[in-house]
Amino acid sequence: MLTTVAAAVFSLGSMAAATAADLIAIITPSHDNPFFKAEAEGAAAKAKELGFETLVLVHDDDANKQSQLFDTAIARGAKAIILDNAGAAATTAAVQKAKDAKIPSFLIDREINETGVAVSQIVSNNYQGAQLGAEEFVKLMGEKGPYAELVGREADTNAGIRSGGYHDVIDQYPDLKLVAKQSANWSQTEAFEKMQTILQANPEIKGVISGNDTMAMGAWAALEAAGRTDVIVVGFDGSNDVRDSIKKGGIKATVLQPAYRQAQLAVEQAKQYLDTGKTGVEEKQLMDCVLINADNADKLETFALKD
């Protein structure tokens, strides 16, 4: 069963300060992607606020490198590991290795295939978010026209969930025609190249729905270069880059998943667990996403909405 994050509120005032020797390892994909950078920064800021030292590491979506980084964290005597993993299937062994060393892991953004290995798995409600994005895409497209989809890494569970959420909405509209569906592996460079190829094969294209903002930015760059700024592009993540594009009238919408807060919550739960032996919530937790368009883009800053 999944719990909502609303149930996962902790009283920080009641948390005793950690000793200087207590280390939290924070392991994410490359910080070249602003989403993962925001995760690392959010986790590190919260860990330092709670009195921990931090060890920030990057696995570059390489499961072997991730395993080596777990060895580093274990050797350094980390008290807990905050992880955005390098693949649902490939990660379980590394998390189990840490558990065997009595180091609890707290996962963010991406789930693993097993339960009972990590202490927490805190992820965005990717299906709910994808439906929000798809509903906006359908509206922007006027419920008709040829479109393309850019999909994330096939090994990443989120890529499939988002694509499924998109199609559960879009496929209800028979006049919306999918003419191309390609993986760009979450990469802006790959998305630029794939979009160029898609445009050449399908010059009539009217819209692009993307599995993340990085690919959306690559697609938009290719569309701009081809003089096709009439094409509707919708992303997913809530990055500052896409926010700025929305404000300029470029990309039309994205879906915010609260990366910064998600990472902070994982650290709060790690502290709770280290202090008491439990988090007080279920292992799997969902955080709802928010549609971002021209109406609220001004409120978006570093994967969080300002009041």
GROMACS .gro file of N, CA, C and O in nm, residues 90-141:
model
  208
   90ALA      N    1   1.862  -0.328  -1.141
   90ALA     CA    2   2.005  -0.339  -1.112
   90ALA      C    3   2.043  -0.286  -0.975
   90ALA      O    4   2.155  -0.310  -0.928
   91THR      N    5   1.953  -0.215  -0.910
   91THR     CA    6   1.988  -0.146  -0.786
   91THR      C    7   1.965  -0.227  -0.660
   91THR      O    8   2.028  -0.203  -0.557
   92THR      N    9   1.877  -0.325  -0.666
   92THR     CA   10   1.840  -0.399  -0.546
   92THR      C   11   1.962  -0.457  -0.474
   92THR      O   12   1.972  -0.451  -0.352
   93ALA      N   13   2.056  -0.512  -0.550
   93ALA     CA   14   2.172  -0.576  -0.489
   93ALA      C   15   2.255  -0.475  -0.411
   93ALA      O   16   2.305  -0.505  -0.301
   94ALA      N   17   2.271  -0.355  -0.464
   94ALA     CA   18   2.349  -0.252  -0.395
   94ALA      C   19   2.281  -0.209  -0.265
   94ALA      O   20   2.346  -0.193  -0.161
   95VAL      N   21   2.149  -0.190  -0.271
   95VAL     CA   22   2.075  -0.149  -0.152
   95VAL      C   23   2.079  -0.261  -0.047
   95VAL      O   24   2.092  -0.235   0.074
   96GLN      N   25   2.071  -0.386  -0.093
   96GLN     CA   26   2.080  -0.499  -0.001
   96GLN      C   27   2.218  -0.506   0.063
   96GLN      O   28   2.232  -0.537   0.182
   97LYS      N   29   2.321  -0.475  -0.016
   97LYS     CA   30   2.458  -0.474   0.036
   97LYS      C   31   2.471  -0.373   0.149
   97LYS      O   32   2.533  -0.400   0.253
   98ALA      N   33   2.411  -0.256   0.131
   98ALA     CA   34   2.414  -0.155   0.237
   98ALA      C   35   2.335  -0.201   0.359
   98ALA      O   36   2.379  -0.184   0.474
   99LYS      N   37   2.220  -0.262   0.334
   99LYS     CA   38   2.138  -0.312   0.445
   99LYS      C   39   2.214  -0.416   0.525
   99LYS      O   40   2.210  -0.417   0.650
  100ASP      N   41   2.285  -0.504   0.456
  100ASP     CA   42   2.365  -0.607   0.525
  100ASP      C   43   2.475  -0.544   0.610
  100ASP      O   44   2.518  -0.601   0.711
  101ALA      N   45   2.520  -0.425   0.569
  101ALA     CA   46   2.621  -0.351   0.645
  101ALA      C   47   2.556  -0.260   0.750
  101ALA      O   48   2.623  -0.177   0.811
  102LYS      N   49   2.422  -0.279   0.767
  102LYS     CA   50   2.344  -0.202   0.865
  102LYS      C   51   2.339  -0.053   0.833
  102LYS      O   52   2.334   0.032   0.922
  103ILE      N   53   2.338  -0.025   0.702
  103ILE     CA   54   2.321   0.113   0.656
  103ILE      C   55   2.189   0.122   0.580
  103ILE      O   56   2.173   0.060   0.475
  104PRO      N   57   2.093   0.195   0.633
  104PRO     CA   58   1.962   0.205   0.567
  104PRO      C   59   1.966   0.296   0.445
  104PRO      O   60   2.039   0.395   0.441
  105SER      N   61   1.888   0.261   0.344
  105SER     CA   62   1.880   0.341   0.222
  105SER      C   63   1.741   0.403   0.210
  105SER      O   64   1.640   0.339   0.242
  106PHE      N   65   1.738   0.526   0.160
  106PHE     CA   66   1.615   0.602   0.142
  106PHE      C   67   1.612   0.649  -0.002
  106PHE      O   68   1.691   0.733  -0.043
  107LEU      N   69   1.522   0.590  -0.081
  107LEU     CA   70   1.519   0.614  -0.225
  107LEU      C   71   1.426   0.729  -0.260
  107LEU      O   72   1.320   0.746  -0.199
  108ILE      N   73   1.469   0.807  -0.358
  108ILE     CA   74   1.387   0.917  -0.409
  108ILE      C   75   1.376   0.906  -0.560
  108ILE      O   76   1.462   0.849  -0.626
  109ASP      N   77   1.266   0.958  -0.613
  109ASP     CA   78   1.243   0.973  -0.758
  109ASP      C   79   1.217   0.841  -0.830
  109ASP      O   80   1.120   0.830  -0.903
  110ARG      N   81   1.302   0.741  -0.811
  110ARG     CA   82   1.289   0.614  -0.882
  110ARG      C   83   1.277   0.499  -0.783
  110ARG      O   84   1.356   0.488  -0.691
  111GLU      N   85   1.181   0.413  -0.809
  111GLU     CA   86   1.163   0.295  -0.725
  111GLU      C   87   1.259   0.183  -0.767
  111GLU      O   88   1.316   0.186  -0.876
  112ILE      N   89   1.270   0.082  -0.681
  112ILE     CA   90   1.333  -0.044  -0.719
  112ILE      C   91   1.224  -0.151  -0.724
  112ILE      O   92   1.111  -0.127  -0.681
  113ASN      N   93   1.260  -0.268  -0.773
  113ASN     CA   94   1.159  -0.372  -0.794
  113ASN      C   95   1.117  -0.444  -0.667
  113ASN      O   96   1.014  -0.510  -0.665
  114GLU      N   97   1.199  -0.433  -0.562
  114GLU     CA   98   1.171  -0.507  -0.438
  114GLU      C   99   1.126  -0.412  -0.328
  114GLU      O  100   1.160  -0.294  -0.326
  115THR      N  101   1.050  -0.468  -0.234
  115THR     CA  102   1.017  -0.396  -0.111
  115THR      C  103   1.086  -0.467   0.005
  115THR      O  104   1.125  -0.583  -0.006
  116GLY      N  105   1.106  -0.393   0.114
  116GLY     CA  106   1.168  -0.450   0.232
  116GLY      C  107   1.320  -0.444   0.230
  116GLY      O  108   1.384  -0.492   0.324
  117VAL      N  109   1.378  -0.388   0.125
  117VAL     CA  110   1.523  -0.375   0.117
  117VAL      C  111   1.562  -0.232   0.155
  117VAL      O  112   1.646  -0.210   0.242
  118ALA      N  113   1.499  -0.134   0.091
  118ALA     CA  114   1.514   0.006   0.131
  118ALA      C  115   1.418   0.035   0.245
  118ALA      O  116   1.316  -0.033   0.261
  119VAL      N  117   1.449   0.137   0.324
  119VAL     CA  118   1.358   0.179   0.431
  119VAL      C  119   1.243   0.260   0.374
  119VAL      O  120   1.127   0.240   0.408
  120SER      N  121   1.276   0.355   0.285
  120SER     CA  122   1.174   0.440   0.222
  120SER      C  123   1.196   0.445   0.072
  120SER      O  124   1.310   0.441   0.025
  121GLN      N  125   1.085   0.454  -0.001
  121GLN     CA  126   1.090   0.482  -0.144
  121GLN      C  127   0.990   0.595  -0.169
  121GLN      O  128   0.869   0.573  -0.169
  122ILE      N  129   1.043   0.715  -0.185
  122ILE     CA  130   0.962   0.836  -0.198
  122ILE      C  131   0.968   0.881  -0.342
  122ILE      O  132   1.073   0.925  -0.390
  123VAL      N  133   0.859   0.870  -0.413
  123VAL     CA  134   0.860   0.900  -0.556
  123VAL      C  135   0.745   0.993  -0.591
  123VAL      O  136   0.643   0.999  -0.523
  124SER      N  137   0.764   1.066  -0.699
  124SER     CA  138   0.655   1.146  -0.752
  124SER      C  139   0.545   1.055  -0.805
  124SER      O  140   0.573   0.943  -0.852
  125ASN      N  141   0.423   1.102  -0.800
  125ASN     CA  142   0.312   1.027  -0.857
  125ASN      C  143   0.316   1.047  -1.008
  125ASN      O  144   0.246   1.131  -1.065
  126ASN      N  145   0.405   0.972  -1.072
  126ASN     CA  146   0.433   0.991  -1.214
  126ASN      C  147   0.310   0.969  -1.301
  126ASN      O  148   0.292   1.039  -1.401
  127TYR      N  149   0.226   0.876  -1.264
  127TYR     CA  150   0.105   0.849  -1.343
  127TYR      C  151   0.009   0.967  -1.334
  127TYR      O  152  -0.042   1.016  -1.436
  128GLN      N  153  -0.012   1.017  -1.212
  128GLN     CA  154  -0.100   1.133  -1.193
  128GLN      C  155  -0.044   1.254  -1.267
  128GLN      O  156  -0.117   1.328  -1.334
  129GLY      N  157   0.089   1.274  -1.256
  129GLY     CA  158   0.151   1.386  -1.325
  129GLY      C  159   0.141   1.375  -1.475
  129GLY      O  160   0.115   1.474  -1.546
  130ALA      N  161   0.161   1.254  -1.527
  130ALA     CA  162   0.152   1.234  -1.672
  130ALA      C  163   0.011   1.262  -1.722
  130ALA      O  164  -0.007   1.319  -1.831
  131GLN      N  165  -0.088   1.225  -1.644
  131GLN     CA  166  -0.225   1.253  -1.684
  131GLN      C  167  -0.251   1.404  -1.689
  131GLN      O  168  -0.317   1.454  -1.779
  132LEU      N  169  -0.196   1.477  -1.592
  132LEU     CA  170  -0.208   1.623  -1.594
  132LEU      C  171  -0.147   1.681  -1.721
  132LEU      O  172  -0.207   1.766  -1.788
  133GLY      N  173  -0.025   1.635  -1.753
  133GLY     CA  174   0.042   1.683  -1.872
  133GLY      C  175  -0.032   1.647  -1.999
  133GLY      O  176  -0.043   1.729  -2.092
  134ALA      N  177  -0.086   1.526  -2.003
  134ALA     CA  178  -0.158   1.481  -2.122
  134ALA      C  179  -0.287   1.558  -2.142
  134ALA      O  180  -0.325   1.593  -2.255
  135GLU      N  181  -0.356   1.586  -2.033
  135GLU     CA  182  -0.481   1.663  -2.043
  135GLU      C  183  -0.454   1.803  -2.098
  135GLU      O  184  -0.529   1.854  -2.182
  136GLU      N  185  -0.343   1.865  -2.053
  136GLU     CA  186  -0.307   1.996  -2.105
  136GLU      C  187  -0.265   1.987  -2.252
  136GLU      O  188  -0.299   2.074  -2.332
  137PHE      N  189  -0.194   1.882  -2.287
  137PHE     CA  190  -0.151   1.861  -2.425
  137PHE      C  191  -0.271   1.847  -2.517
  137PHE      O  192  -0.277   1.911  -2.624
  138VAL      N  193  -0.368   1.767  -2.476
  138VAL     CA  194  -0.490   1.748  -2.555
  138VAL      C  195  -0.561   1.881  -2.577
  138VAL      O  196  -0.605   1.914  -2.689
  139LYS      N  197  -0.570   1.959  -2.471
  139LYS     CA  198  -0.635   2.091  -2.479
  139LYS      C  199  -0.561   2.183  -2.576
  139LYS      O  200  -0.621   2.248  -2.662
  140LEU      N  201  -0.428   2.188  -2.562
  140LEU     CA  202  -0.347   2.274  -2.648
  140LEU      C  203  -0.354   2.232  -2.794
  140LEU      O  204  -0.348   2.316  -2.885
  141MET      N  205  -0.365   2.102  -2.817
  141MET     CA  206  -0.371   2.048  -2.953
  141MET      C  207  -0.511   2.061  -3.014
  141MET      O  208  -0.530   2.030  -3.133
   0.00000   0.00000   0.00000
